[in-house]
XYZ file of C-alpha atoms in Angstrom:
734
model
C 18.642 15.135 -11.247
C 16.157 17.527 -12.789
C 18.484 18.243 -15.722
C 22.079 17.862 -16.786
C 23.332 20.896 -14.835
C 21.457 21.254 -11.616
C 20.451 19.081 -8.716
C 17.282 20.066 -6.882
C 17.501 19.773 -3.129
C 14.183 19.879 -1.291
C 13.803 20.837 2.322
C 10.579 20.501 4.274
C 9.195 23.818 2.983
C 11.739 25.399 0.643
C 13.392 24.608 -2.641
C 16.705 25.829 -3.981
C 19.066 24.824 -6.740
C 22.631 23.787 -6.122
C 24.889 23.296 -9.109
C 26.851 20.081 -9.354
C 30.056 22.150 -9.349
C 29.100 23.886 -6.074
C 27.950 20.631 -4.614
C 31.349 19.194 -5.412
C 32.932 22.086 -3.519
C 30.901 21.180 -0.449
C 32.032 17.591 -0.610
C 35.625 18.334 -1.516
C 36.050 20.916 1.233
C 34.898 18.476 3.872
C 31.987 20.695 4.863
C 29.978 17.941 6.443
C 28.487 15.818 3.707
C 28.541 12.240 4.963
C 28.624 9.489 2.371
C 26.626 11.437 -0.157
C 23.201 10.049 -0.901
C 23.351 12.043 -4.145
C 25.770 9.444 -5.422
C 23.468 7.252 -7.460
C 23.091 3.718 -6.101
C 24.156 0.908 -8.370
C 21.713 0.243 -11.177
C 20.970 -2.602 -13.485
C 21.636 -5.309 -10.918
C 19.453 -8.373 -11.021
C 17.238 -8.996 -8.014
C 19.229 -12.123 -7.395
C 22.130 -9.847 -6.458
C 20.073 -7.920 -3.923
C 21.656 -9.738 -0.996
C 25.115 -8.494 -1.928
C 23.803 -4.955 -2.312
C 22.131 -5.091 1.090
C 25.390 -6.367 2.554
C 27.262 -3.266 1.363
C 26.915 -1.064 4.443
C 28.963 1.796 3.051
C 26.760 1.904 -0.030
C 23.657 1.713 2.140
C 24.728 4.651 4.271
C 25.470 6.633 1.120
C 22.011 5.792 -0.189
C 20.111 6.650 2.992
C 22.024 9.330 4.917
C 23.199 12.860 4.102
C 24.498 15.475 6.524
C 24.682 18.999 5.136
C 26.847 21.903 6.371
C 23.980 23.405 8.416
C 23.848 20.120 10.390
C 20.616 19.007 8.787
C 20.396 15.239 8.707
C 18.716 14.192 5.475
C 17.237 10.700 5.532
C 15.959 8.974 2.432
C 12.681 7.057 2.289
C 12.813 3.994 0.010
C 9.026 3.453 -0.105
C 6.290 5.469 -1.781
C 4.532 8.023 0.411
C 0.847 7.716 -0.435
C -0.580 9.010 2.815
C 0.416 6.051 4.987
C 3.218 7.964 6.688
C 6.335 6.075 5.606
C 8.249 9.256 4.806
C 8.268 9.772 8.542
C 8.152 6.235 9.947
C 11.167 4.876 8.094
C 13.463 7.875 8.611
C 12.438 7.873 12.287
C 13.897 4.378 12.655
C 17.155 5.661 11.167
C 17.094 8.807 13.287
C 16.459 6.803 16.460
C 19.633 4.780 16.055
C 21.677 7.715 14.732
C 20.638 9.874 17.697
C 19.602 12.559 15.232
C 17.473 15.494 16.351
C 14.083 14.592 14.870
C 12.992 18.239 14.834
C 15.896 19.025 12.513
C 15.768 15.898 10.373
C 14.686 16.387 6.760
C 13.447 13.605 4.520
C 13.104 12.930 0.838
C 11.823 10.103 -1.318
C 14.248 7.812 -3.089
C 14.298 7.078 -6.757
C 14.857 3.592 -8.158
C 17.851 1.674 -6.895
C 18.881 -1.710 -5.634
C 20.042 -0.240 -2.330
C 16.398 0.543 -1.663
C 15.164 -3.015 -2.076
C 12.943 -4.098 0.812
C 14.690 -7.081 2.451
C 11.320 -8.546 3.371
C 10.215 -8.699 -0.260
C 13.437 -8.725 -2.262
C 12.068 -5.868 -4.358
C 11.547 -2.131 -4.128
C 7.793 -2.095 -3.961
C 5.354 -0.345 -1.672
C 2.657 -2.797 -0.635
C 1.838 -5.838 1.490
C 2.002 -3.527 4.537
C 5.704 -4.290 4.751
C 7.433 -0.935 4.935
C 8.237 -0.840 8.646
C 8.512 -4.573 9.227
C 10.549 -5.065 6.031
C 13.078 -2.259 6.562
C 13.125 -2.202 10.377
C 16.308 -4.180 10.992
C 18.122 -2.765 7.958
C 17.462 0.869 8.891
C 18.435 0.290 12.507
C 21.752 -1.159 11.364
C 22.352 1.715 8.928
C 21.519 4.294 11.589
C 23.634 2.659 14.283
C 26.591 2.264 11.929
C 26.434 5.926 10.841
C 26.204 6.945 14.511
C 29.279 4.986 15.529
C 31.284 6.283 12.575
C 30.458 9.827 13.686
C 31.390 8.949 17.265
C 34.697 7.454 16.125
C 35.536 10.553 14.076
C 34.798 12.832 17.023
C 36.752 10.612 19.424
C 39.806 10.738 17.161
C 39.602 14.519 16.981
C 39.493 14.741 20.762
C 42.031 11.958 21.292
C 39.694 9.890 23.477
C 38.242 6.391 23.342
C 34.990 6.018 21.436
C 33.172 4.887 24.578
C 33.839 8.363 26.036
C 31.988 9.948 23.120
C 28.213 10.095 23.144
C 25.858 10.941 20.279
C 22.732 12.956 21.092
C 20.433 15.321 19.185
C 22.695 15.461 16.091
C 25.738 16.306 18.221
C 28.717 14.431 19.674
C 29.518 14.986 23.356
C 32.905 14.468 25.026
C 31.951 12.786 28.294
C 35.252 13.805 29.897
C 35.179 17.538 29.136
C 31.622 18.267 28.054
C 32.844 19.563 24.680
C 30.372 19.268 21.803
C 30.637 18.859 18.050
C 27.908 18.880 15.456
C 27.451 15.852 13.217
C 28.391 18.154 10.334
C 31.729 19.019 11.961
C 33.009 15.458 11.667
C 30.894 14.056 8.830
C 33.639 14.257 6.231
C 36.135 12.513 8.522
C 33.539 9.909 9.427
C 32.924 9.146 5.769
C 36.577 8.102 5.409
C 36.529 5.600 8.251
C 36.156 1.862 7.782
C 32.792 0.314 8.588
C 32.670 -0.941 12.197
C 32.564 -4.704 12.417
C 29.809 -4.623 15.005
C 27.468 -1.945 16.326
C 25.172 -1.997 19.328
C 21.490 -1.317 18.714
C 19.534 0.705 21.237
C 17.361 -1.210 23.700
C 13.645 -0.525 23.502
C 13.543 1.362 26.807
C 15.925 4.014 25.423
C 13.810 4.887 22.380
C 12.894 8.563 22.297
C 11.303 8.838 18.829
C 9.824 5.560 17.672
C 7.133 4.123 19.844
C 5.786 7.658 20.420
C 3.291 9.645 18.362
C 5.781 11.960 16.690
C 4.841 14.550 14.030
C 4.992 13.533 10.386
C 7.442 15.291 8.111
C 5.085 15.679 5.140
C 2.225 17.469 6.885
C 3.411 21.086 6.533
C 4.166 20.727 2.828
C 0.790 19.131 2.202
C -1.358 21.584 4.125
C 0.466 24.552 2.557
C 0.176 23.148 -0.963
C 3.932 22.799 -1.479
C 3.984 19.008 -1.701
C 4.609 17.729 -5.207
C 2.261 15.003 -6.422
C 2.324 13.458 -9.868
C 0.027 16.092 -11.377
C 2.107 18.927 -9.860
C 5.318 18.332 -11.814
C 6.241 21.302 -13.994
C 9.294 21.325 -16.275
C 10.603 23.864 -18.770
C 9.175 23.167 -22.218
C 6.751 20.581 -20.870
C 3.589 19.628 -22.709
C 0.495 18.021 -21.218
C -1.269 15.009 -22.680
C -4.391 13.023 -22.043
C -5.671 9.861 -23.645
C -8.743 8.006 -24.799
C -8.520 4.228 -24.570
C -10.837 1.599 -26.084
C -13.849 1.116 -23.790
C -13.990 -2.640 -24.415
C -11.186 -4.895 -23.202
C -9.092 -5.796 -26.242
C -10.624 -3.076 -28.414
C -8.646 -1.032 -30.934
C -8.640 2.536 -32.225
C -10.384 2.629 -35.607
C -10.334 6.283 -36.596
C -10.184 9.838 -35.268
C -10.410 13.372 -36.669
C -6.839 14.587 -36.509
C -7.634 17.858 -38.286
C -10.325 18.773 -35.777
C -8.066 17.883 -32.851
C -5.211 20.053 -34.131
C -7.624 22.932 -34.700
C -8.409 23.024 -30.996
C -6.603 25.865 -29.203
C -3.236 24.880 -27.786
C -3.147 21.359 -29.248
C 0.294 20.336 -30.500
C -0.269 16.737 -31.588
C -2.886 14.011 -31.839
C -1.293 10.629 -32.218
C -2.264 6.981 -31.966
C -0.392 5.101 -29.266
C -0.395 1.437 -28.380
C -3.297 1.885 -25.932
C -5.483 4.313 -27.874
C -5.318 7.980 -28.795
C -3.213 10.674 -27.136
C -3.699 14.403 -27.578
C -0.854 16.696 -26.555
C -1.322 20.368 -25.764
C -0.027 23.283 -23.731
C -2.444 22.488 -20.874
C -4.632 19.661 -19.636
C -7.860 21.492 -20.447
C -6.682 22.089 -24.004
C -5.747 18.423 -24.343
C -9.236 17.442 -23.129
C -10.809 19.726 -25.720
C -8.592 18.146 -28.354
C -9.670 14.616 -27.386
C -13.316 15.591 -27.653
C -12.754 17.265 -31.015
C -10.899 14.196 -32.305
C -13.998 12.074 -31.601
C -12.081 8.776 -31.545
C -13.920 5.611 -32.536
C -12.998 2.156 -31.258
C -14.033 -1.383 -32.077
C -15.156 -3.827 -29.406
C -12.451 -6.362 -30.102
C -12.975 -10.010 -29.193
C -14.843 -9.286 -25.946
C -17.745 -7.149 -27.135
C -20.353 -9.568 -25.792
C -18.851 -9.987 -22.323
C -21.063 -9.123 -19.349
C -20.956 -9.338 -15.563
C -23.524 -12.147 -15.690
C -21.214 -14.151 -17.964
C -18.256 -13.644 -15.644
C -20.116 -14.537 -12.457
C -21.625 -17.615 -14.109
C -18.134 -18.732 -15.090
C -16.878 -18.227 -11.535
C -19.828 -20.168 -10.169
C -19.106 -23.021 -12.571
C -15.587 -23.178 -11.138
C -17.044 -24.243 -7.819
C -18.018 -27.528 -9.494
C -14.486 -28.102 -10.766
C -11.585 -29.793 -9.015
C -9.399 -27.206 -7.321
C -5.843 -26.926 -6.082
C -5.679 -27.814 -2.405
C -4.184 -24.964 -0.392
C -4.665 -26.524 3.026
C -5.959 -29.847 4.332
C -6.096 -30.596 8.047
C -7.625 -33.784 9.419
C -10.244 -35.618 7.368
C -12.870 -33.478 5.649
C -15.128 -36.524 5.303
C -15.956 -35.854 8.957
C -18.544 -33.441 7.560
C -20.824 -36.379 6.771
C -20.864 -37.351 10.442
C -21.472 -33.882 11.881
C -24.490 -33.397 14.121
C -25.441 -30.205 12.284
C -24.402 -29.126 8.816
C -24.690 -25.858 6.953
C -23.589 -24.775 3.487
C -23.844 -21.908 1.064
C -22.228 -19.759 -1.582
C -20.798 -16.256 -1.382
C -19.528 -13.827 -4.016
C -17.832 -10.455 -4.363
C -17.593 -8.146 -7.410
C -14.742 -6.392 -9.165
C -13.566 -3.267 -7.359
C -11.756 -0.205 -8.681
C -9.014 1.639 -6.819
C -10.307 5.189 -7.496
C -7.284 6.939 -6.074
C -7.996 10.618 -5.443
C -5.311 11.514 -7.980
C -5.997 9.814 -11.326
C -3.076 8.172 -13.111
C -0.407 10.711 -14.017
C 3.250 10.724 -14.938
C 5.836 13.056 -16.491
C 8.478 11.659 -18.832
C 11.252 13.255 -20.860
C 12.733 10.904 -23.437
C 15.985 11.971 -25.067
C 18.100 10.083 -27.559
C 20.346 8.601 -24.915
C 18.423 8.910 -21.651
C 15.020 9.131 -20.074
C 13.868 10.893 -16.930
C 10.557 10.126 -15.286
C 8.720 11.906 -12.473
C 6.198 9.418 -11.190
C 3.907 8.610 -8.276
C 5.054 5.004 -8.386
C 4.765 2.097 -5.953
C 7.467 0.191 -7.842
C 10.276 2.440 -9.111
C 12.665 -0.356 -10.099
C 9.904 -2.078 -12.022
C 9.063 1.274 -13.626
C 12.700 1.897 -14.531
C 13.134 -1.544 -16.062
C 9.809 -1.475 -17.951
C 10.685 1.881 -19.496
C 14.142 0.614 -20.390
C 12.594 -2.347 -22.195
C 10.057 -0.214 -24.089
C 12.613 2.439 -25.044
C 15.342 -0.139 -25.733
C 17.693 1.528 -23.303
C 19.887 0.239 -20.535
C 18.276 0.646 -17.100
C 21.201 2.900 -16.183
C 19.870 5.391 -18.754
C 16.560 5.721 -16.920
C 16.334 8.131 -13.971
C 13.281 7.868 -11.738
C 12.191 10.765 -9.537
C 9.469 9.850 -7.064
C 6.620 12.228 -6.224
C 3.975 11.904 -3.561
C 1.087 9.630 -4.461
C -2.474 10.895 -4.302
C -3.499 7.423 -3.217
C -2.137 4.119 -4.448
C -3.837 1.085 -2.885
C -1.915 -1.162 -5.318
C -2.871 0.636 -8.532
C 0.428 2.472 -8.947
C 2.416 -0.740 -8.875
C 1.419 -1.012 -12.529
C 3.443 0.950 -15.078
C 0.957 1.357 -17.925
C 0.491 5.121 -17.502
C 4.249 5.744 -17.406
C 4.855 3.646 -20.513
C 2.185 5.688 -22.296
C 3.835 8.938 -21.227
C 7.188 7.701 -22.499
C 5.679 6.733 -25.836
C 4.168 10.213 -26.198
C 7.329 12.060 -25.131
C 9.429 10.091 -27.585
C 7.021 11.022 -30.388
C 6.890 14.772 -29.670
C 10.539 15.021 -28.492
C 9.662 17.085 -25.427
C 8.891 16.402 -21.786
C 5.261 15.352 -21.430
C 3.005 15.163 -18.413
C 0.243 12.633 -18.986
C -2.942 13.004 -16.945
C -5.800 10.543 -17.210
C -9.363 11.729 -16.816
C -11.360 10.236 -13.957
C -13.384 8.309 -16.527
C -10.269 6.723 -17.995
C -9.082 5.948 -14.474
C -12.282 4.122 -13.485
C -12.720 2.289 -16.778
C -9.107 1.204 -17.318
C -8.060 0.022 -13.889
C -6.415 -3.182 -12.728
C -9.380 -4.266 -10.622
C -9.699 -6.298 -7.449
C -10.862 -9.609 -8.968
C -14.396 -10.893 -8.588
C -14.639 -14.186 -6.687
C -17.149 -16.890 -5.853
C -16.936 -19.157 -2.811
C -18.745 -22.283 -1.636
C -18.548 -23.739 1.830
C -19.797 -26.655 3.874
C -19.457 -26.655 7.649
C -20.198 -29.212 10.346
C -20.901 -28.737 14.060
C -20.546 -31.478 16.641
C -23.132 -32.180 19.349
C -21.555 -29.570 21.632
C -21.855 -26.883 18.973
C -18.168 -26.852 18.090
C -17.058 -26.297 14.501
C -15.458 -29.639 13.724
C -15.240 -29.468 9.927
C -15.059 -26.740 7.296
C -14.636 -27.142 3.555
C -14.059 -24.011 1.445
C -13.563 -23.635 -2.293
C -12.873 -20.299 -3.993
C -13.109 -19.549 -7.701
C -11.514 -16.533 -9.363
C -8.807 -15.203 -11.621
C -5.168 -15.347 -10.556
C -3.550 -11.945 -10.084
C -0.111 -13.437 -10.633
C -1.120 -15.015 -13.930
C -3.199 -12.234 -15.456
C -1.815 -11.408 -18.889
C 0.659 -14.285 -18.665
C 0.710 -17.944 -19.553
C -1.347 -20.002 -17.077
C 0.462 -22.352 -14.714
C -1.741 -25.420 -14.288
C -1.550 -26.993 -10.874
C 0.289 -24.027 -9.336
C -1.555 -22.438 -6.430
C -2.173 -18.698 -6.473
C -1.573 -17.989 -2.799
C -3.101 -14.530 -3.074
C -6.426 -16.216 -3.844
C -6.421 -18.045 -0.500
C -4.879 -15.360 1.725
C -6.523 -15.504 5.122
C -8.035 -18.917 4.392
C -5.032 -21.154 3.937
C -3.244 -19.552 6.873
C -6.169 -19.053 9.251
C -5.432 -19.522 12.955
C -8.826 -21.013 13.772
C -8.452 -24.410 15.414
C -10.762 -26.501 13.233
C -9.926 -30.229 13.375
C -10.983 -30.968 9.809
C -10.333 -28.083 7.476
C -9.823 -27.965 3.727
C -9.289 -25.006 1.387
C -9.312 -25.345 -2.400
C -8.750 -22.798 -5.122
C -9.966 -22.879 -8.724
C -8.284 -20.493 -11.159
C -10.621 -18.990 -13.757
C -8.765 -16.986 -16.365
C -10.444 -13.781 -17.528
C -9.893 -10.783 -19.777
C -10.728 -8.106 -17.209
C -7.431 -6.576 -16.025
C -6.861 -7.403 -12.359
C -4.231 -6.453 -9.823
C -3.502 -5.858 -6.185
C -6.129 -3.891 -4.251
C -5.774 -2.865 -0.624
C -5.303 -6.104 1.402
C -5.470 -8.144 -1.852
C -6.934 -11.642 -1.291
C -7.657 -10.888 2.343
C -10.211 -8.321 1.182
C -12.670 -10.946 -0.070
C -11.549 -13.866 2.072
C -12.059 -11.917 5.288
C -15.671 -11.460 4.229
C -16.018 -15.115 3.269
C -14.468 -16.709 6.346
C -15.833 -14.365 9.001
C -19.332 -14.664 7.553
C -19.066 -18.456 7.692
C -17.856 -18.334 11.296
C -20.774 -16.080 12.163
C -23.210 -18.434 10.458
C -21.768 -21.337 12.418
C -21.957 -19.433 15.729
C -25.630 -18.644 15.237
C -26.361 -22.200 14.061
C -24.745 -23.413 17.291
C -26.762 -20.932 19.331
C -23.588 -19.368 20.711
C -22.311 -15.849 21.220
C -20.266 -14.924 18.101
C -17.337 -13.522 20.092
C -17.165 -16.468 22.495
C -17.484 -18.868 19.559
C -14.411 -17.306 17.951
C -12.519 -17.228 21.219
C -12.945 -20.978 21.663
C -11.146 -21.571 18.370
C -8.441 -18.931 18.905
C -7.713 -19.362 22.612
C -4.611 -21.422 21.840
C -2.970 -18.410 20.161
C -1.256 -15.955 22.568
C -1.634 -12.941 20.276
C -5.367 -13.446 19.753
C -6.440 -13.667 23.389
C -5.669 -10.036 24.352
C -7.143 -8.759 21.072
C -10.465 -10.485 21.760
C -10.442 -9.347 25.379
C -9.817 -5.763 24.348
C -12.446 -5.642 21.584
C -15.036 -6.938 24.028
C -14.075 -4.227 26.509
C -13.849 -1.423 23.939
C -17.179 -2.193 22.262
C -19.066 -3.161 25.386
C -19.751 -6.564 23.863
C -22.338 -8.438 25.890
C -23.745 -5.307 27.494
C -27.286 -4.166 26.611
C -27.623 -1.840 23.619
C -30.182 0.907 23.069
C -33.401 -0.406 21.568
C -33.133 -1.190 17.866
C -29.346 -1.524 17.775
C -27.267 -4.601 17.040
C -23.586 -5.540 16.839
C -21.507 -7.624 14.475
C -17.969 -8.841 14.975
C -15.179 -10.036 12.699
C -11.492 -10.756 13.143
C -8.643 -11.271 10.724
C -4.894 -11.796 10.802
C -3.161 -10.266 7.814
C 0.301 -8.902 7.101
C 1.524 -9.935 10.535
C -1.101 -7.971 12.487
C -4.089 -9.198 14.479
C -7.292 -7.237 13.994
C -10.743 -7.354 15.568
C -13.634 -5.070 14.705
C -17.162 -4.568 15.989
C -19.786 -2.604 14.083
C -22.819 -1.227 15.893
C -25.840 -0.458 13.707
C -29.567 0.025 13.535
C -31.889 -0.676 10.607
C -35.169 1.083 9.989
C -37.789 0.311 7.320
C -35.893 -2.930 6.579
C -33.119 -1.246 4.561
C -32.318 2.179 6.056
C -28.953 1.464 7.636
C -27.345 3.649 10.272
C -23.846 2.859 11.510
C -23.493 4.243 15.023
C -19.997 3.103 15.988
C -17.057 1.086 14.721
C -14.609 -0.344 17.254
C -11.162 -1.573 16.245
C -8.371 -3.323 18.101
C -5.045 -3.976 16.402
C -1.998 -5.844 17.647
C 0.776 -4.854 15.254
C 3.503 -5.984 17.607
C 5.351 -2.681 17.870
C 3.863 0.606 16.676
C 6.607 2.907 15.410
C 4.184 5.856 15.442
C 0.974 4.984 17.337
C -0.838 8.119 16.199
C -0.179 7.230 12.590
C -1.225 3.610 13.171
C -4.572 4.871 14.415
C -5.003 6.980 11.273
C -4.145 4.011 9.074
C -6.708 1.815 10.804
C -9.324 4.515 10.231
C -8.263 4.843 6.598
C -8.545 1.117 5.879
C -11.918 0.925 7.635
C -13.304 3.776 5.546
C -11.912 2.344 2.310
C -13.306 -1.114 3.094
C -16.622 0.298 4.286
C -17.053 2.131 0.988
C -16.554 -1.133 -0.892
C -18.895 -3.061 1.411
C -21.687 -0.532 1.034
C -21.587 0.409 -2.650
C -18.418 -0.860 -4.373
C -19.126 -2.741 -7.580
C -17.631 -2.645 -11.069
C -19.913 -4.157 -13.701
C -19.229 -5.132 -17.299
C -21.505 -4.735 -20.320
C -20.485 -5.087 -23.952
C -16.981 -5.942 -22.811
C -16.578 -2.553 -21.116
C -16.816 -1.159 -17.600
C -20.134 0.582 -17.012
C -19.047 2.884 -14.172
C -17.173 6.070 -14.996
C -16.903 8.474 -12.048
C -17.922 9.034 -8.451
C -21.571 9.549 -9.379
C -21.902 5.839 -10.195
C -18.913 4.524 -8.213
C -19.304 6.570 -5.019
C -16.871 7.005 -2.172
C -17.906 7.388 1.458
C -18.233 11.077 2.271
C -17.000 12.690 5.479
C -20.508 13.296 6.773
C -21.343 9.633 6.154
C -18.344 8.305 8.057
C -19.289 6.878 11.463
C -17.233 7.306 14.652
C -14.254 4.935 14.632
C -12.575 4.066 17.922
C -9.143 2.444 17.776
C -7.117 0.641 20.420
C -3.509 -0.318 19.703
C -1.869 -3.223 21.490
C 1.942 -3.340 21.494
C 2.458 -7.026 22.147
C 5.816 -7.760 20.559
C 8.023 -9.339 23.213
C 11.141 -8.388 21.296
C 12.055 -6.006 18.497
C 12.456 -8.883 16.079
C 10.915 -7.741 12.788
C 9.051 -11.062 12.656
C 6.919 -9.843 15.566
C 6.097 -6.539 13.881
C 2.972 -6.366 11.728
C 1.799 -4.039 9.000
C -0.835 -1.355 9.529
C -1.931 -0.032 6.125
C -4.121 -3.003 5.210
C -5.073 -5.222 8.201
C -8.113 -3.146 9.224
C -9.825 -3.675 5.876
C -10.618 -7.449 5.829
C -12.817 -7.464 8.966
C -14.993 -4.430 8.173
C -17.298 -5.952 5.539
C -18.071 -9.125 7.527
C -18.472 -7.203 10.788
C -21.021 -4.969 9.061
C -22.800 -7.873 7.356
C -22.872 -9.820 10.618
C -24.387 -6.795 12.342
C -27.058 -6.640 9.637
C -27.889 -10.275 10.360
C -28.075 -9.586 14.075
C -30.431 -6.667 13.425
C -32.631 -8.134 10.686
C -32.060 -11.885 10.471
C -30.996 -11.381 6.841
C -27.716 -13.083 5.941
C -25.680 -11.095 3.403
C -23.802 -13.484 1.116
C -22.783 -11.098 -1.629
C -21.473 -7.561 -1.720
C -22.149 -4.686 -1.863
C -25.004 -4.133 0.567
C -26.551 -1.733 -1.943
C -27.437 -4.793 -4.056
C -29.655 -5.904 -1.179
C -31.412 -2.561 -0.972
C -29.468 -1.154 1.984
C -28.669 2.542 2.013
C -27.056 4.725 4.665
C -29.665 6.634 6.637
């Protein structure tokens, strides 16, 4: 709740306040509030107890479904909405089974709570492209159960059997008389009924919402400026803070001019915090002026001599070390007997997230409670981290979720919220912390840099008979923690250890190289670099064998029923094999990630050796079942653009122990006028509605884009790109 007296209820476009006393009147009078979602879900439960929480259907309905007196069906979204469309996709699954009128459904984002744990991950965390596939079965069960409870309540009122009562468009219909009741008319009675032992889920052919390109619920609020992102939160008595953190990793604040900072107009406080210096003022601009006036000085800490060259040399040295075997098929010694052998090394740099909205968070710490308004990808983690820092029980922490101005994995971390809590506790007022873009770029949790070495062998018929891959890089799971010798970091071998290519002799090894540069999950995580590594190797092998790159891949994937139609469709969509205009070339790459099968073809031309023009990008995705095909298409485009930016120019470099880049002038993003045409084809190949056949869509289009582009460059110029970005090789967009 926003404060101790009032609960804010948000509709699609309007806001109004409803006192807890009046809200109690609604519930007590039986005016149609079904299993109130405003009742806070249980808190403080260990993740190990998640199964029992997810088995509590009455609690789940209370957490996810509200029906208000005007017959609005409010459905709660447990994941973060960061542009990927989950605030519509997940409620649509509920609405489909409930038989709610989608045009009159309203949605809101959940806070932190064990009822919102994703069954596919056993945590409440937005990532791994697992929103739809993780919650699909759970939300269908919740929706169907709520529907049948409403049907039962209506049937009892009419004195008929439940099978003579039909739910449709947020109403109940008496099949004998044609009489109709609104959901709201029987919601209170329904809430008192026992949970049905068994409910029937709708067959696929009866779906009227999911499986179609339905409108998203967040669009109107966003285009009219009414959507609330992290930086939009505004509370009575709120102050605004910004920070300056040590440029070098491990550096410390030495001194600052407190008097000068406080003399700046509007500045309330200038205080050291655990991560640097915070200045608190009446507005963000005033806080920025205060930071500049304070002129903070930092030492370089223990890493003042660290450079990118040092890091990459260390990663390269790891390729000479014994690794942890992630996969070993056949006998890799077959390489020595191959008719043709090829080998090489690849590398990728650190990458920043650069979300459009820099890190921000609003926190109000009181003596006995804490409220936080956060664009968070992990609200339970946020709640528990704040509880630990503030020495409170998790039940004393209330998390309100805002929209995210981009996440890509960065807002899984809680550093910015912990800072805001530390500042609020010190000034004893609600504080909105906003990082500058420079702080955001230079204090990220970066996609780790990696090095890779491979050796491949072709038999006399040009078939890839042996492939040995070793990767060297820091472990995301172990960063900042005690190392675990001999324990494989599976994120480091994503897309390699689980590749579907039929290669008789195949080995994958991983070497963990600890580092001081903060690292974390970045869109598609390990797949982001391993897609580039593996698909570049496959392309090298195809050309060494003198074979068509698409046919070469098909020969190794033809055994897999999901891959065959994807390859057929990408060939058709891109015109693969057909003549191109003079000077143009194509590159192809495929990747399976997060349960989806993705193929991409990039069509380019290169002039003056390095002037690169991307004419078309073709994408085919088999995600099993697309809940909202229009949104899937947008997500494919989004991932392609994000990955293309990284492939062309993305690179974080270190000098003097600090990040050299600071803003979009030296860490550029692809602009709209630079974005090439992207054509997307969606295949719905799931034979059943089993969640295991449903894939993610937010990340799978990213891994193939860099290798498809690099492979196209090879086809056009004969130059093999073995390190990213392409800008390092002189290529610029024409």
